[in-house]
């Protein structure tokens, strides 16, 4: 099995000792690791271990990558990134962009959320140490094979930004993520589906939504951040052919007795849009 490495950026780190005003020179974070993607930030557990969620884009030699054998896992380091060990998430085929949240006070249960290659739902799994993870299970939240991002609020509730859409029988389906830019002389067959499920590309990335959960992601309150048709039948942003709202990031800032959310996301593959929400829980509840 080979790891598909298209668009892998060099993974580097810089450190700061003055709250981010100045930074050290860049050094290679994972000098001996190739063929993986990083979407979410490092989490540090109670004993100082760095835990980095990753996902693997895999395909058989001679086949075009489609995404039907992608999995998640973690790289972890107990020496501040000098060396790393690897642990793949159990039965995680199709579940990518692993987003890890540490336990709340008094609990030992970690929780993670995943994007779905099947364009059906956001998936969820749990762990007792942040390294060994159970099988991802579908949540009640939909997912169109698009990025998600979750964060912990000061109340210990969870906030998540996602697209409220998923694939249906009449959804436009693309052959793959790069089918509109694949060279004509690339005659490789698409990779073989091994799980009985097909990766689905092209489901509208619309209805960008902020959800809040009080029970570790089992149930949710929601409010729409921005809507639109979310067309992503092409990656081209010229002439606004692509109109997706996607790849959100959320950062929570404590401000007195309320949580401020800073949300950024791709707008039609042309700009990065920023939205500030001054009181996350109140805003979602009033929607």
Coordinates of C-alpha atoms in Angstrom, one line a residue, residues 136-267:
X136 CA -15.8 6.3 14.7
X137 CA -19.6 6.3 14.8
X138 CA -22.0 8.5 12.9
X139 CA -23.5 11.5 14.8
X140 CA -26.7 13.3 14.0
X141 CA -24.9 16.0 12.2
X142 CA -24.6 15.8 8.4
X143 CA -21.4 16.1 6.4
X144 CA -20.9 16.6 2.6
X145 CA -17.3 15.3 2.7
X146 CA -16.2 18.7 3.8
X147 CA -14.0 20.1 6.6
X148 CA -15.2 20.6 10.2
X149 CA -13.7 22.3 13.3
X150 CA -14.6 21.9 16.9
X151 CA -13.5 23.6 20.1
X152 CA -14.2 23.5 23.9
X153 CA -16.2 26.3 25.5
X154 CA -15.5 27.5 29.0
X155 CA -18.7 25.8 30.1
X156 CA -17.1 22.5 28.9
X157 CA -19.7 22.4 26.1
X158 CA -18.5 21.8 22.6
X159 CA -18.8 24.2 19.7
X160 CA -18.5 22.9 16.1
X161 CA -18.6 24.6 12.7
X162 CA -19.8 22.4 9.8
X163 CA -21.9 22.3 6.6
X164 CA -25.5 21.3 7.2
X165 CA -25.7 19.2 4.0
X166 CA -25.0 15.7 2.8
X167 CA -25.3 13.5 -0.3
X168 CA -28.6 12.2 -1.6
X169 CA -29.5 10.0 -4.5
X170 CA -29.8 12.9 -6.9
X171 CA -26.6 14.7 -5.8
X172 CA -24.1 15.6 -8.5
X173 CA -21.2 13.2 -8.0
X174 CA -17.7 13.9 -9.3
X175 CA -15.2 11.1 -10.1
X176 CA -12.7 12.6 -7.7
X177 CA -11.4 15.7 -6.1
X178 CA -9.1 16.5 -9.1
X179 CA -11.2 15.2 -12.0
X180 CA -11.5 18.7 -13.6
X181 CA -7.7 19.1 -13.7
X182 CA -6.5 15.5 -14.3
X183 CA -4.3 15.4 -17.4
X184 CA -6.0 13.7 -20.4
X185 CA -3.2 11.2 -20.7
X186 CA -3.7 9.9 -17.1
X187 CA -5.4 6.6 -17.9
X188 CA -5.0 5.0 -14.5
X189 CA -8.2 3.4 -13.1
X190 CA -9.8 4.8 -10.0
X191 CA -8.8 3.1 -6.8
X192 CA -10.7 0.0 -5.7
X193 CA -13.5 0.4 -3.1
X194 CA -12.8 -2.0 -0.2
X195 CA -15.6 -1.3 2.3
X196 CA -18.6 -1.4 0.0
X197 CA -18.9 2.4 0.3
X198 CA -17.9 4.9 -2.4
X199 CA -16.2 8.3 -1.7
X200 CA -18.6 11.1 -2.8
X201 CA -17.3 14.4 -4.1
X202 CA -19.4 17.3 -5.3
X203 CA -22.1 17.4 -2.6
X204 CA -22.8 21.2 -2.0
X205 CA -20.8 22.7 0.7
X206 CA -23.5 25.0 1.9
X207 CA -25.4 26.1 5.0
X208 CA -22.3 26.7 7.2
X209 CA -23.6 26.2 10.7
X210 CA -22.4 26.6 14.3
X211 CA -23.5 23.9 16.7
X212 CA -23.2 23.6 20.5
X213 CA -23.4 20.3 22.4
X214 CA -23.8 19.9 26.2
X215 CA -23.3 16.1 26.1
X216 CA -20.0 15.6 24.3
X217 CA -21.4 15.6 20.8
X218 CA -24.5 13.4 21.2
X219 CA -27.1 16.1 20.7
X220 CA -26.8 19.7 19.3
X221 CA -28.3 23.2 19.2
X222 CA -27.6 24.9 16.0
X223 CA -27.7 28.2 14.1
X224 CA -26.7 29.0 10.5
X225 CA -23.7 31.3 10.0
X226 CA -24.1 31.7 6.2
X227 CA -26.1 30.0 3.5
X228 CA -25.9 29.7 -0.3
X229 CA -26.1 26.9 -2.9
X230 CA -22.6 25.7 -2.0
X231 CA -21.9 24.5 -5.5
X232 CA -18.6 22.6 -5.7
X233 CA -19.0 20.5 -8.9
X234 CA -15.7 22.1 -9.9
X235 CA -12.7 23.5 -8.0
X236 CA -12.5 26.5 -10.3
X237 CA -13.3 29.8 -8.6
X238 CA -13.1 31.8 -11.8
X239 CA -16.5 33.5 -12.6
X240 CA -17.7 32.2 -9.2
X241 CA -18.2 28.7 -10.6
X242 CA -17.3 27.3 -7.2
X243 CA -19.5 28.8 -4.5
X244 CA -18.6 26.6 -1.5
X245 CA -18.4 27.7 2.2
X246 CA -15.8 25.3 3.6
X247 CA -12.8 24.4 5.7
X248 CA -13.9 26.3 8.8
X249 CA -11.6 27.0 11.8
X250 CA -12.9 28.2 15.2
X251 CA -11.0 29.7 18.1
X252 CA -12.7 30.4 21.4
X253 CA -11.6 33.4 23.5
X254 CA -12.9 33.9 27.1
X255 CA -14.2 37.4 27.7
X256 CA -15.6 37.8 31.2
X257 CA -18.6 35.6 31.6
X258 CA -19.0 34.8 27.9
X259 CA -17.1 33.0 25.1
X260 CA -16.2 34.8 22.0
X261 CA -15.9 32.7 18.8
X262 CA -13.5 33.7 16.0
X263 CA -14.5 31.8 12.9
X264 CA -12.7 31.8 9.6
X265 CA -13.6 29.8 6.4
X266 CA -13.2 29.6 2.7
X267 CA -15.7 31.7 0.7

